XYZ file of C-alpha atoms in Angstrom:
515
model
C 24.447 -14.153 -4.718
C 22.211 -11.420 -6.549
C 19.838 -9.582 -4.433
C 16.602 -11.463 -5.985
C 18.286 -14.506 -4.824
C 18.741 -13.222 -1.422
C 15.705 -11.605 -0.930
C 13.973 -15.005 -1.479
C 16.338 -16.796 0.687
C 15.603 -14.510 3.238
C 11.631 -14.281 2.833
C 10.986 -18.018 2.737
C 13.432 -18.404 6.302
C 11.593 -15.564 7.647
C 8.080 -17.325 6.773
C 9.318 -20.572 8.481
C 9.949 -18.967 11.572
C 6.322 -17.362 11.417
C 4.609 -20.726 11.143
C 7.227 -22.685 13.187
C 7.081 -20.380 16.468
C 3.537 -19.200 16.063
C 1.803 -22.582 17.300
C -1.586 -21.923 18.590
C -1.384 -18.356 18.078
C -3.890 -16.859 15.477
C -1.488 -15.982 12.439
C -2.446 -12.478 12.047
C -2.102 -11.393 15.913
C 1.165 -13.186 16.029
C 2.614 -10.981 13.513
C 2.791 -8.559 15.804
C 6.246 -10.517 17.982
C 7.678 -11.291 14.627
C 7.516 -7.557 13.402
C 8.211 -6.511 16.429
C 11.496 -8.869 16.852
C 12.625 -7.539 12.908
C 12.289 -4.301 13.877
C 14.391 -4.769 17.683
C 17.087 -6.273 15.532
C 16.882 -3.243 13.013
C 17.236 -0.164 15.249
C 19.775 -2.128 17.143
C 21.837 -2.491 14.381
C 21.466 0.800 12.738
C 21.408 2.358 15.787
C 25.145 0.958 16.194
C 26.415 1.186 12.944
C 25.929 5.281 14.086
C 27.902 4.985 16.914
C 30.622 3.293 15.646
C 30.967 4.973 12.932
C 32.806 2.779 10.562
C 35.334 2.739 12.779
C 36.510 -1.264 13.199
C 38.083 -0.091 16.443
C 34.642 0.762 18.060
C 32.824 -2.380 19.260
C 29.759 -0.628 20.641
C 27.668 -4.285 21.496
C 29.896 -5.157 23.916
C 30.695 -1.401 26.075
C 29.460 -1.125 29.185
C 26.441 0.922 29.962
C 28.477 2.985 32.062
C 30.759 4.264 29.614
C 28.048 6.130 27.751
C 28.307 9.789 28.891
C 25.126 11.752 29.150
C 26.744 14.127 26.239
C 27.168 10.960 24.075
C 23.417 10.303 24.573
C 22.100 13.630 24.191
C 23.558 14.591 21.256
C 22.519 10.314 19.463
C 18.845 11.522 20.615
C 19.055 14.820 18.368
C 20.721 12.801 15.280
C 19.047 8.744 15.647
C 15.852 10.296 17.856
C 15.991 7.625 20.412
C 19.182 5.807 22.250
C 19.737 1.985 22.591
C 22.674 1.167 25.554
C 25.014 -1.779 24.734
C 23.075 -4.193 27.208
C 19.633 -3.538 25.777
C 20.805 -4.440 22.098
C 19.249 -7.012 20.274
C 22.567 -9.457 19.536
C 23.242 -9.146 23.562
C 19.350 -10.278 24.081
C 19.147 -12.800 21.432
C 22.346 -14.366 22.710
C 21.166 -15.123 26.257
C 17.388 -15.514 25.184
C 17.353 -19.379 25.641
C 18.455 -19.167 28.962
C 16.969 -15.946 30.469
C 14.283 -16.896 32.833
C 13.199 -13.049 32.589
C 13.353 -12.699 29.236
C 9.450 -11.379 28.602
C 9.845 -8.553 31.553
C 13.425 -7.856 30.344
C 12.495 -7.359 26.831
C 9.481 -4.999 27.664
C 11.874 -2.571 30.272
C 14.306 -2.141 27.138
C 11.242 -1.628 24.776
C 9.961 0.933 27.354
C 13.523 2.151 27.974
C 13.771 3.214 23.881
C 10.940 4.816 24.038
C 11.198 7.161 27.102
C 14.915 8.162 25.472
C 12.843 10.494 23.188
C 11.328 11.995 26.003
C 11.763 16.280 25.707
C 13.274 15.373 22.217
C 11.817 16.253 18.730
C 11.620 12.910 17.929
C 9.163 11.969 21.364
C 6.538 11.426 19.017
C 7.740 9.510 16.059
C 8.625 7.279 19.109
C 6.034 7.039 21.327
C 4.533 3.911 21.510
C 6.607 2.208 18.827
C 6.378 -1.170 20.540
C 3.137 -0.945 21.763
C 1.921 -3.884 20.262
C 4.595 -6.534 21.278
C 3.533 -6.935 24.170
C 5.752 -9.602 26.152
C 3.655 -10.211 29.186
C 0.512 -10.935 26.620
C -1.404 -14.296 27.082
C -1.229 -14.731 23.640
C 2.688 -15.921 24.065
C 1.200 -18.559 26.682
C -0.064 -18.856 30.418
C 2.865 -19.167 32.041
C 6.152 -16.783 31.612
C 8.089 -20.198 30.787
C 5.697 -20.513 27.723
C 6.006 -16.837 26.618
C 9.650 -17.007 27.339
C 10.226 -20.114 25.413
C 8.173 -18.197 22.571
C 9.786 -15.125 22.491
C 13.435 -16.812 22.787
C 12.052 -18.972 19.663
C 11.334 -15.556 17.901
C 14.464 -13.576 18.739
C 16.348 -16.579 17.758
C 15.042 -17.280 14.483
C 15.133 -13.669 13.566
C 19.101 -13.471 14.876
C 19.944 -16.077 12.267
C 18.786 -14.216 9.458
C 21.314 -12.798 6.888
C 20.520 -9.487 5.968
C 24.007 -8.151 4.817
C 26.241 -5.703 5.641
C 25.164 -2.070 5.857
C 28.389 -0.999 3.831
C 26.917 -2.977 0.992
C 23.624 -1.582 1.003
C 21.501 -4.432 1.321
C 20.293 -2.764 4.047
C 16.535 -2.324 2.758
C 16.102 -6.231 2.756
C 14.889 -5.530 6.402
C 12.250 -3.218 4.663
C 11.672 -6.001 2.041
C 11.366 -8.694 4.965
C 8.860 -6.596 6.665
C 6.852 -5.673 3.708
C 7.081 -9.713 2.454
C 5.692 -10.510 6.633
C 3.100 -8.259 6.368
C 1.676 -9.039 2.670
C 1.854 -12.880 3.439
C -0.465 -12.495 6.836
C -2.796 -9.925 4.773
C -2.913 -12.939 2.151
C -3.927 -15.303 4.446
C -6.056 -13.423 6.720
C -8.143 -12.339 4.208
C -10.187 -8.773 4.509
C -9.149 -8.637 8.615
C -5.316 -9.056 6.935
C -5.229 -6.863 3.708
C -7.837 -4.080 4.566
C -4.216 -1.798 5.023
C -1.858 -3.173 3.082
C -1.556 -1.889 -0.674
C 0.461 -4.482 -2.326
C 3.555 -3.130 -3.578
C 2.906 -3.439 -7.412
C -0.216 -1.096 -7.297
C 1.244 1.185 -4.821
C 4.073 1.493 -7.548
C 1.961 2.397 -10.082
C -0.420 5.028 -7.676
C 2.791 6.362 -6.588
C 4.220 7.214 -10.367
C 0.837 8.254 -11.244
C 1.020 11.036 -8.247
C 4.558 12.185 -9.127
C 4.504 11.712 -12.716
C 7.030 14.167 -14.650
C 8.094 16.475 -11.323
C 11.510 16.958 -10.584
C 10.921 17.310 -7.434
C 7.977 17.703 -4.703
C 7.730 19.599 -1.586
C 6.235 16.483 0.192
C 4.352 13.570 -0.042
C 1.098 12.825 1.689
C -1.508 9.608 2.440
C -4.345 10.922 4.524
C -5.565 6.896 5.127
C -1.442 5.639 5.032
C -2.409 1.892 6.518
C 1.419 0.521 6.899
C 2.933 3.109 4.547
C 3.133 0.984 2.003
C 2.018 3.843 -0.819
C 4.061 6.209 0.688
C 7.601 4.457 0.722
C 6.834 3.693 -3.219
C 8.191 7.192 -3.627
C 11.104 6.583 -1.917
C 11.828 3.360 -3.730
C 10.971 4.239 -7.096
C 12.142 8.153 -7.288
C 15.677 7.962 -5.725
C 16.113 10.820 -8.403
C 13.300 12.887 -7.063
C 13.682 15.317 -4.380
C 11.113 15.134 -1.538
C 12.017 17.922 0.478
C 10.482 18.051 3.789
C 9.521 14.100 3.636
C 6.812 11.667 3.999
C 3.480 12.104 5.958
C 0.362 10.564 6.757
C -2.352 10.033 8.985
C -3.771 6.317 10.152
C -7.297 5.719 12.281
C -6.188 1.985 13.028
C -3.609 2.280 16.337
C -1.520 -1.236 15.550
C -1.344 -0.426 11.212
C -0.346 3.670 13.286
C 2.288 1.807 15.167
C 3.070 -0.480 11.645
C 3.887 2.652 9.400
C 6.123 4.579 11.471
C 8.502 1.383 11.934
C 7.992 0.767 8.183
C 9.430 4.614 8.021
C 12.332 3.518 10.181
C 12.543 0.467 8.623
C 13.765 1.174 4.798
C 16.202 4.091 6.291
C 14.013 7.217 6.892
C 14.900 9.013 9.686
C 12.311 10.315 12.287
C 12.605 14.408 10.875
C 11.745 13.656 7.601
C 8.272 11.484 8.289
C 5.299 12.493 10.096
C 2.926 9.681 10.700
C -0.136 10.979 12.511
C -2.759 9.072 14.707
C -6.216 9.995 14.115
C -9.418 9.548 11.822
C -8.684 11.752 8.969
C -11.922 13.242 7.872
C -13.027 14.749 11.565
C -9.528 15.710 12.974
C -7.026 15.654 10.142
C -3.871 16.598 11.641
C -2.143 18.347 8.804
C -3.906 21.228 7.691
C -1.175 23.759 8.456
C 1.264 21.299 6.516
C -0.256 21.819 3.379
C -0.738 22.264 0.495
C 1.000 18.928 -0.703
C 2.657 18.329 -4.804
C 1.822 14.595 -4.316
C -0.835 12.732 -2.455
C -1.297 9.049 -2.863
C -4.178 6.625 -1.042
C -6.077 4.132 -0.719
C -8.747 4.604 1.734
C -10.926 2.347 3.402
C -14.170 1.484 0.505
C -17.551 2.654 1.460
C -17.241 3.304 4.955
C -19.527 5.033 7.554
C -18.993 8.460 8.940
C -20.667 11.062 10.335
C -21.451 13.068 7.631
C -24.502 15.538 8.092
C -24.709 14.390 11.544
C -22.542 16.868 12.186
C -23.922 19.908 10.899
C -20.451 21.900 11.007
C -18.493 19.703 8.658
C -20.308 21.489 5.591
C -18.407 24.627 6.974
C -15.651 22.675 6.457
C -13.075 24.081 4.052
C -12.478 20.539 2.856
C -16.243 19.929 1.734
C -17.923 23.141 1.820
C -16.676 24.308 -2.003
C -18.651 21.214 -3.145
C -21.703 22.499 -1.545
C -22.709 18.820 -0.341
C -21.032 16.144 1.913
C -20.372 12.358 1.198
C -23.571 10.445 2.401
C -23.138 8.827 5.831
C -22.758 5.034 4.212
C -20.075 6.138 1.733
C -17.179 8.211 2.617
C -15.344 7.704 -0.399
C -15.305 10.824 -1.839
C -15.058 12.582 1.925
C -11.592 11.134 1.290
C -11.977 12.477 -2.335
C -12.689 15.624 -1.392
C -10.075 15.853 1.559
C -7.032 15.028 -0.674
C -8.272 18.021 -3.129
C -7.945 20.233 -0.354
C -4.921 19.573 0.153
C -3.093 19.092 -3.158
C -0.724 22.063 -4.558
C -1.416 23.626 -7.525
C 1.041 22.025 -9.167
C 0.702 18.267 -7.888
C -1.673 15.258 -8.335
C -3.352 13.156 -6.037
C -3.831 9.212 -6.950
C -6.704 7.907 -4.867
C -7.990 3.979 -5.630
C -11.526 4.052 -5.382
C -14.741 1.876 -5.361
C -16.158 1.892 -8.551
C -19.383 2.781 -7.826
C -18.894 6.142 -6.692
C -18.117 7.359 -10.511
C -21.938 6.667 -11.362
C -24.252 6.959 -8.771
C -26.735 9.351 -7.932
C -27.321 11.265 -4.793
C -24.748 13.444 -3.269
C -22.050 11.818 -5.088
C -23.300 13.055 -8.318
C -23.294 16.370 -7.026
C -19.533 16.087 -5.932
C -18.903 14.551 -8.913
C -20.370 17.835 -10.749
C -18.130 19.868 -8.573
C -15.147 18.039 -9.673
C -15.651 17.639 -13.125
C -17.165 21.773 -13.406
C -13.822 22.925 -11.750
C -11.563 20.476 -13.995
C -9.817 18.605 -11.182
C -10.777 15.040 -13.007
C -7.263 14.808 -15.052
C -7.420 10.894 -15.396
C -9.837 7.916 -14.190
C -8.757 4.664 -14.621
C -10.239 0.957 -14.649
C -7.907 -1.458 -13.141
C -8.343 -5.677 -13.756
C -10.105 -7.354 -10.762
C -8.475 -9.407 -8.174
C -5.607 -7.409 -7.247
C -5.948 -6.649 -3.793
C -5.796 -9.020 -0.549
C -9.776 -9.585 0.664
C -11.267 -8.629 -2.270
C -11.950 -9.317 -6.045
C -13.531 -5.657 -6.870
C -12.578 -4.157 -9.469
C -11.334 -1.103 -8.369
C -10.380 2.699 -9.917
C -7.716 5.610 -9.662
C -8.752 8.747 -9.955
C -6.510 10.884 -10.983
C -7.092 14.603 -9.688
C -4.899 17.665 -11.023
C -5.478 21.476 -9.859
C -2.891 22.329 -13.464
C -4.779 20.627 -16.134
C -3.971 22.522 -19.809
C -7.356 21.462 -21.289
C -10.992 20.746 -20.261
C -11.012 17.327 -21.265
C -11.173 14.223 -18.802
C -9.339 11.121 -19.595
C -10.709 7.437 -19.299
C -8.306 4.453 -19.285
C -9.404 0.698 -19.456
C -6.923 -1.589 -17.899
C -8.647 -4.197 -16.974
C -8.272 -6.648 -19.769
C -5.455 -9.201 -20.376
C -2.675 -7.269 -21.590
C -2.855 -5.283 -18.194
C -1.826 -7.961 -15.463
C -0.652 -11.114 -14.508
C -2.835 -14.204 -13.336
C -1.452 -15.894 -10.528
C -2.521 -18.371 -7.621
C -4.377 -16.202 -5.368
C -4.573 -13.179 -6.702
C -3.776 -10.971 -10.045
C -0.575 -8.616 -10.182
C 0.582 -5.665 -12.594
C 4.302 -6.601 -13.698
C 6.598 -3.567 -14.854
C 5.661 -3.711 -17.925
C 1.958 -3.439 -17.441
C 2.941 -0.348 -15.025
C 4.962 1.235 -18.411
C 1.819 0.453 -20.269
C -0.844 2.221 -18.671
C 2.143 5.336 -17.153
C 2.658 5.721 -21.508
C -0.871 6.006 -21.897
C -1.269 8.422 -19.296
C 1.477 10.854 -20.577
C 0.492 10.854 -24.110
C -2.982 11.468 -23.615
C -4.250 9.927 -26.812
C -6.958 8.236 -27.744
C -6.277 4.319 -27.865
C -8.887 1.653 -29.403
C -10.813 -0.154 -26.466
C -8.178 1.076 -24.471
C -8.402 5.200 -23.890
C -10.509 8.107 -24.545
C -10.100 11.901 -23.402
C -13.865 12.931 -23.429
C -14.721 16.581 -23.209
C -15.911 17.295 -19.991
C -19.292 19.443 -21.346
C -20.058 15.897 -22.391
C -19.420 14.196 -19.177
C -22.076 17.070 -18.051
C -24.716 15.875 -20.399
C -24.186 12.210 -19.361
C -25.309 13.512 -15.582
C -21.655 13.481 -14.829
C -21.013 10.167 -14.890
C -16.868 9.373 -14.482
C -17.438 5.280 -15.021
C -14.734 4.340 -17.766
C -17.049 2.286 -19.085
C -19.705 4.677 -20.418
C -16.567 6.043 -22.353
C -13.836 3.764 -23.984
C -15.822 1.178 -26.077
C -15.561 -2.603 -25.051
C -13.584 -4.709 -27.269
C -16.036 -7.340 -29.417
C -13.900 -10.462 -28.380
C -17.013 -12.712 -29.968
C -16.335 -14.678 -32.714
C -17.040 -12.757 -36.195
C -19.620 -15.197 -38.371
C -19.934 -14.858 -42.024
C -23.996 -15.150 -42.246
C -23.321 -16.077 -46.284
C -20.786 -18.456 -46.015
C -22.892 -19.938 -42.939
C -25.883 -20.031 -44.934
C -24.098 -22.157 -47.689
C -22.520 -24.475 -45.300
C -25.878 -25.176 -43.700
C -27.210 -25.963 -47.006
C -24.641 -28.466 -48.280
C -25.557 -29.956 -44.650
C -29.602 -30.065 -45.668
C -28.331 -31.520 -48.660
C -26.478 -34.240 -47.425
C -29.054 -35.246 -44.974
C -31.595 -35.357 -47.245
C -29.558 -37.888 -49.777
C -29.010 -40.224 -46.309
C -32.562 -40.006 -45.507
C -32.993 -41.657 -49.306
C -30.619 -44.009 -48.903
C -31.888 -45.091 -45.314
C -35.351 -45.428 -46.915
C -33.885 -47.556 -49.919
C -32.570 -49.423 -46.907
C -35.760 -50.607 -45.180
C -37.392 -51.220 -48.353
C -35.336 -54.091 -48.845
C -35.043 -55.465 -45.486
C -38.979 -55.539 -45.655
C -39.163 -56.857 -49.029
């Protein structure tokens, strides 16, 4: 069975048990017990496949607690960053679930039990609060614990069946895939409540080549508005060849999507001292300012949000804001985020930020940011993407492209909206592969392409008031049909011809019938 195979196999059983064990249960909330169950059965299992050690002699499930020394612990805290004892693993819960009349209080003492192993550790808080949001005792499994208890069983069992291969054959990721598939199937549905975190994976793909284009390697990655981590584990996927040295990082304001990315991190293999997921709003307490600077940075913040702006009088001090001399207006942080990535990009990265398209041409404060961006060169590439590619909303969006090693003062405009630059499906529009090559090739080469690209001098972008739109730059293909007025003309009068003769024989007509 290839791995495409599989992986739809495995996405369409873990769907069914969504809608089958769900019930009454909004879709979106419930999301929570079925991530929460995936990810239970995934640090179970990986967390044993370290023990045992590929030794076929160790059967670690079914050891008794009191075996484990407190040496053995210790020293699977330092390596794993949490412990898991034989009793509190997921195949010993699933396999009683059906008939465990404490199953809900059971299942929240191990959750809590995980957690508090990281206590005093490095790891306490990548797992802190991991399973906050699966709450077992919650009302919104039922009203009585035989109802949450018959739910949760329902869940654990559905999620035991599932095949997701043998860690020696490295199909270990499908539990990534299954999570990612879980999550961008409830963002679908849920509309703007659903998607407003999760990047779907073909334009995190492309944001994510766009950031690390042509570096061998990067110190670390970075997504100061990281949602479920989708952008960041794009690097992972896509640039097994790349070296990311010190790991992945990024900062959420949202606690449940907080909670979401750092399984996600566990989740397709990355252990807890090379990520740093931080809890926090980004653009008044950023948490990684002695972390920086960072050789890629990829995002998608939240469009046109409020903040506090020049309410607070300080953050002009700011070393984030204060070079551009004004801050984002208090409707529309978009380029707060803007600004906040600059700060803390290397000089030798790139940051790929998708923004709102009306922040490239409007007046105001964001003109004068704009001004301070396109003055100090950091505008390497701004690019049009086709509408209808994100879950909750048919905009339109950009990337901007910002580099702090450009070799020229020009800026560079790419339209991808049209045709030849995605895929029309159902719900929503997708960039294949080969729409990703497309646009990554026009990047890199830099040249001008018909209707398509244009690197504009950026004393000109001055004179046009600094306006970034791609619009006001690459020329709009003429797709109207091209008339020839001459040949028109004669056709028209063959047709007055014609018309004419039938009007004289019509007349001839009547004559006679009157006659």
């Amino acid at each position: 069975m290839t791995s495409i195979i599989q992986r739809a196999e495995l996405q369409a059983k873990i769907w069914k048990i969504a809608n089958e064990v769900r019930g009454s249960v909004d879709g979106w909330d419930f999301k929570q017990f079925v991530l929460g169950t995936l990810f239970y059965r995934f640090i179970s299992e990986n967390f044993t496949n370290y023990i045992e050690g590929g030794d076929d002699s160790v059967d670690y499930a079914n050891l008794a607690d009191s075996v484990i020394t407190p040496e053995i612990k210790d020293d699977a805290i330092k390596t794993k960053g949490y412990f898991i004892y034989p009793s509190q693993l997921f195949v010993n819960v699933a396999a009683n679930a059906n008939t465990n009349p404490n199953l809900n209080t059971d299942l929240k003492a191990i959750f809590d039990a995980i957690e508090s192993s990281a206590n005093g550790y490095p790891s306490e808080e990548d797992i802190k609060g991991l399973f906050a949001d699966f709450d077992t005792t919650s009302t919104r499994l039922g009203n009585t614990v035989e109802n949450k208890n018959s739910r949760l069983a329902a869940v654990l069992k559905g999620v035991e069946e599932l095949n997701f291969g043998k860690f020696e054959d490295n199909q270990i990721d499908l539990f990534g895939d299954a999570y990612e598939f879980l999550i961008s199937n409830y963002a679908a549905n849920a509309g703007k409540s659903g998607g407003e975190f999760f990047t779907p994976q073909h334009v995190s793909k492309l944001i994510a080549q766009l950031a690390m284009h042509k570096q061998t390697s990067v110190n670390k990655i970075y997504d100061p508005a990281c949602g479920s981590g989708s952008l960041l584990l794009q690097a992972k996927k896509h640039f097994d060849n790349h070296i990311i040295e010190e790991g992945f990082f990024g900062q959420e304001i949202n606690h449940t999507t907080y909670n979401l990315a750092r399984m996600n991190m566990f989740l397709h293999n990355i252990n807890y001292d090379k990520f740093n997921i931080a809890l926090g709003n980004t653009l008044i307490d950023p948490q990684f300012g002695d972390d920086k600077p960072f050789d890629a940075i990829v995002s998608n913040p939240p469009y046109s949000v409020n903040w506090i702006g020049s309410d607070d009088p300080t953050l002009i001090n700011d070393d984030r804001f204060a070079p551009a001399g004004v801050l984002a207006p208090k409707s529309k942080a978009d380029f707060a985020f803007v600004l906040h990535a600059l700060s803390y990009l290397s000089s030798k990265g790139r940051a790929a930020i998708v923004c709102f398209p009306g922040i490239f041409y409007r007046g105001g404060a964001e003109q004068k940011i704009r001004k301070y961006l396109v003055d100090n060169n950091f505008v390497e590439t701004v690019i049009s993407l086709a509408p209808n590619l994100f879950y909750g909303t048919s905009i339109a969006v950009n990337i901007l492209v910002l580099s702090k090693n450009k070799r020229d003062t020009k800026t560079q405009f790419i339209d991808a909206s049209g045709e030849d630059f995605f895929k029309k499906v159902t719900n929503n529009n997708m960039l294949e592969d080969k729409h990703i090559e497309k646009i990554m090739d026009i990047f890199d080469r830099k040249e001008d392409v018909k209707y398509i690209a244009k690197s504009i001098d950026n004393k000109r972008i001055a004179e046009n008031d600094y306006n970034l739109s791609v619009s006001s730059y690459v020329e709009a293909k003429d797709n109207r049909e091209i008339v020839d007025i001459k040949k028109l003309n004669a056709e028209i009068s063959e047709t007055v011809k014609k018309i004419n003769a039938l009007r004289i024989d019509i007349d001839a007509i009547v004559k006679e019938i009157e006659a």
